Amino acid sequence: MAERILEIIQGPIFSRALAEHLRLSVAALVVAVLIALPLAALVSQSPLGSLLAINISNIGRAVPSLAILALALPFLGLGFRPALLALTLLAIPPILINAAIGLREVPSSVVESARGMGMSGLQILTRIRLPIAAPVIFAGLRTSAVQVVASATLATFIGGGGLGGLIVRGLQRNSPEFQLAGAIPVALLAMATELGFGGLQRALTPKGLRVGSRSRAA
Amino acid sequence: MGDEPLIRWRWVRRNWSDEILPALGDHIVLCGISVLIALAISIPIGIAITRYRRAQTPVMFLTGLLYTIPSLSFFAILITFPGVKIGRTPAIIALVAYSLLVLIRNTVVGIDSVPRETIEAARGMGLTSSQILRQVELPLALPIIVAGIRIATVSAIGIATIAAYINAGGLGTLIFRGIDRDFPTQILIGAGLATLLSVLVDFGLLAVERWLRPWSRRAAARAA
């Protein structure tokens, strides 16, 4: 069985599915970041705005991922783009929640002193608030990334491709080899994403803390 | 799809009692059983690793890895095990495995949140360590454990929809049948009810959690 699995993994069906899976996941994450970060910066201007964004995102997180993908179907039909849209919608809430919380929790004394030093609003955002909030934002990014890689497995149900296709093919043909040739790489990919982003988050934290402690001392 | 209306209410009425309600019931039972089994495993493990700190890191790492396995992949791997057939069994195994991380973590955090002085005071009153655990630590940890149950249940409700693909039943059945038949009504009802269920459970258990916090209970008693 192991030989047959390796054979499938070396074949063209697998490499195409893997490429689709990665393309779908990376694209969804990038688009989600491009939407969620500016939105978080915007809503963090007012307490009501961030409260609203956090609560709406929390409700959004309650929608099952299969539901989001399946709901794209009646509106957008089958294929890569509906799957991409659904995965992007799925990836936004964790990033938005963490970025909104991270930006909100930057001590106001730090922001005040930056303003006192003559920094503009944009400079305060990019040089002070974003670096201090970075570890929290990265934690949200990590949650999103793992969720997107996992949910991209379901894209196959709406014709979006990805490694889930091999699992489904295996289940339909009663072929454990195909099932595992899809399932094991997906599981490894998700774990690698978790560990990789975890490492990035840790690598970022000391720097963020340095910024934090230095400004607290000042 | 063209002129197909988004929801055909006639279909909903006609299939309410013999397709939709049973699917909802199956879903609740599937998630309920899984979270209860997970609790029965997690609370003893959680208590144990507050006593043997060295086991904490490996336990959290292992349950963390289980948690990252995508559900469809988890189901597919479980089915290849001898003796595990498609149906409820692999679904329950996976749902239990997913719940372990948050339930164990919250048990540990809950017990750790009990102030040292409280435990010292209990010991001073002559309570044995098992009495302290049952009468002091666990009751005080309860709100945080319930918070864990809430997160675990909400995510189980979402993941269980996917389990319908391996014939575990539940609301996912409606979603997959709707996709197969290209029938938006069925998809929307399945997805909508699953969302509604998780939002209701989320709010419901949040209310329980708040009620369990001693200070809010005291405030409520004063108000009454």
Short mmCIF file of C-alpha atoms in Angstrom, two decimals, chain B residues 97-172:
data_model
loop_
_atom_site.label_atom_id
_atom_site.label_comp_id
_atom_site.label_asym_id
_atom_site.label_seq_id
_atom_site.Cartn_x
_atom_site.Cartn_y
_atom_site.Cartn_z
CA ALA B 97 -9.77 14.41 19.33
CA TYR B 98 -10.43 18.00 18.21
CA SER B 99 -12.04 18.91 21.55
CA LEU B 100 -9.15 17.66 23.69
CA LEU B 101 -6.86 20.67 23.17
CA VAL B 102 -9.24 23.36 24.35
CA LEU B 103 -10.85 21.27 27.10
CA ILE B 104 -7.53 20.16 28.64
CA ARG B 105 -6.05 23.65 28.29
CA ASN B 106 -9.01 25.32 29.95
CA THR B 107 -9.06 22.76 32.79
CA VAL B 108 -5.40 23.56 33.48
CA VAL B 109 -5.88 27.33 33.18
CA GLY B 110 -8.99 27.12 35.36
CA ILE B 111 -7.27 25.21 38.16
CA ASP B 112 -4.21 27.46 37.92
CA SER B 113 -6.43 30.53 38.27
CA VAL B 114 -7.45 29.54 41.80
CA PRO B 115 -5.61 31.94 44.16
CA ARG B 116 -2.91 30.36 46.33
CA GLU B 117 -4.36 31.92 49.48
CA THR B 118 -7.70 30.21 48.84
CA ILE B 119 -6.02 26.81 48.69
CA GLU B 120 -3.90 27.62 51.76
CA ALA B 121 -7.03 28.65 53.64
CA ALA B 122 -8.77 25.40 52.67
CA ARG B 123 -5.75 23.43 53.82
CA GLY B 124 -5.71 25.40 57.04
CA MET B 125 -9.34 24.40 57.60
CA GLY B 126 -8.19 20.79 57.47
CA LEU B 127 -9.38 19.80 53.99
CA THR B 128 -7.50 16.93 52.33
CA SER B 129 -6.05 17.48 48.85
CA SER B 130 -8.84 15.53 47.20
CA GLN B 131 -11.40 17.59 49.12
CA ILE B 132 -9.59 20.76 48.03
CA LEU B 133 -9.75 19.55 44.44
CA ARG B 134 -13.46 18.69 44.52
CA GLN B 135 -14.74 21.43 46.82
CA VAL B 136 -12.43 24.36 46.03
CA GLU B 137 -10.38 24.06 42.85
CA LEU B 138 -12.90 22.47 40.46
CA PRO B 139 -15.84 24.71 41.44
CA LEU B 140 -13.65 27.80 41.02
CA ALA B 141 -12.27 26.50 37.73
CA LEU B 142 -15.75 25.74 36.41
CA PRO B 143 -16.40 29.02 34.53
CA ILE B 144 -13.16 28.58 32.57
CA ILE B 145 -13.92 24.91 31.91
CA VAL B 146 -17.37 25.92 30.63
CA ALA B 147 -15.68 28.48 28.37
CA GLY B 148 -13.70 25.55 26.96
CA ILE B 149 -16.87 23.49 26.50
CA ARG B 150 -18.38 26.42 24.62
CA ILE B 151 -15.46 26.73 22.18
CA ALA B 152 -15.25 22.95 21.73
CA THR B 153 -18.98 22.59 21.08
CA VAL B 154 -19.15 25.45 18.59
CA SER B 155 -16.25 24.06 16.59
CA ALA B 156 -17.70 20.52 16.81
CA ILE B 157 -20.97 21.80 15.32
CA GLY B 158 -19.04 23.21 12.35
CA ILE B 159 -16.81 20.19 11.81
CA ALA B 160 -19.69 17.74 12.19
CA THR B 161 -21.24 19.13 8.98
CA ILE B 162 -18.26 17.66 7.10
CA ALA B 163 -18.76 14.29 8.81
CA ALA B 164 -21.92 13.86 6.75
CA TYR B 165 -19.62 13.05 3.84
CA ILE B 166 -18.60 9.85 5.61
CA ASN B 167 -22.24 9.02 6.41
CA ALA B 168 -22.26 10.25 10.00
CA GLY B 169 -25.60 12.02 9.37
CA GLY B 170 -26.49 15.46 10.64
CA LEU B 171 -27.02 18.83 8.94
CA GLY B 172 -24.13 18.30 6.53
#
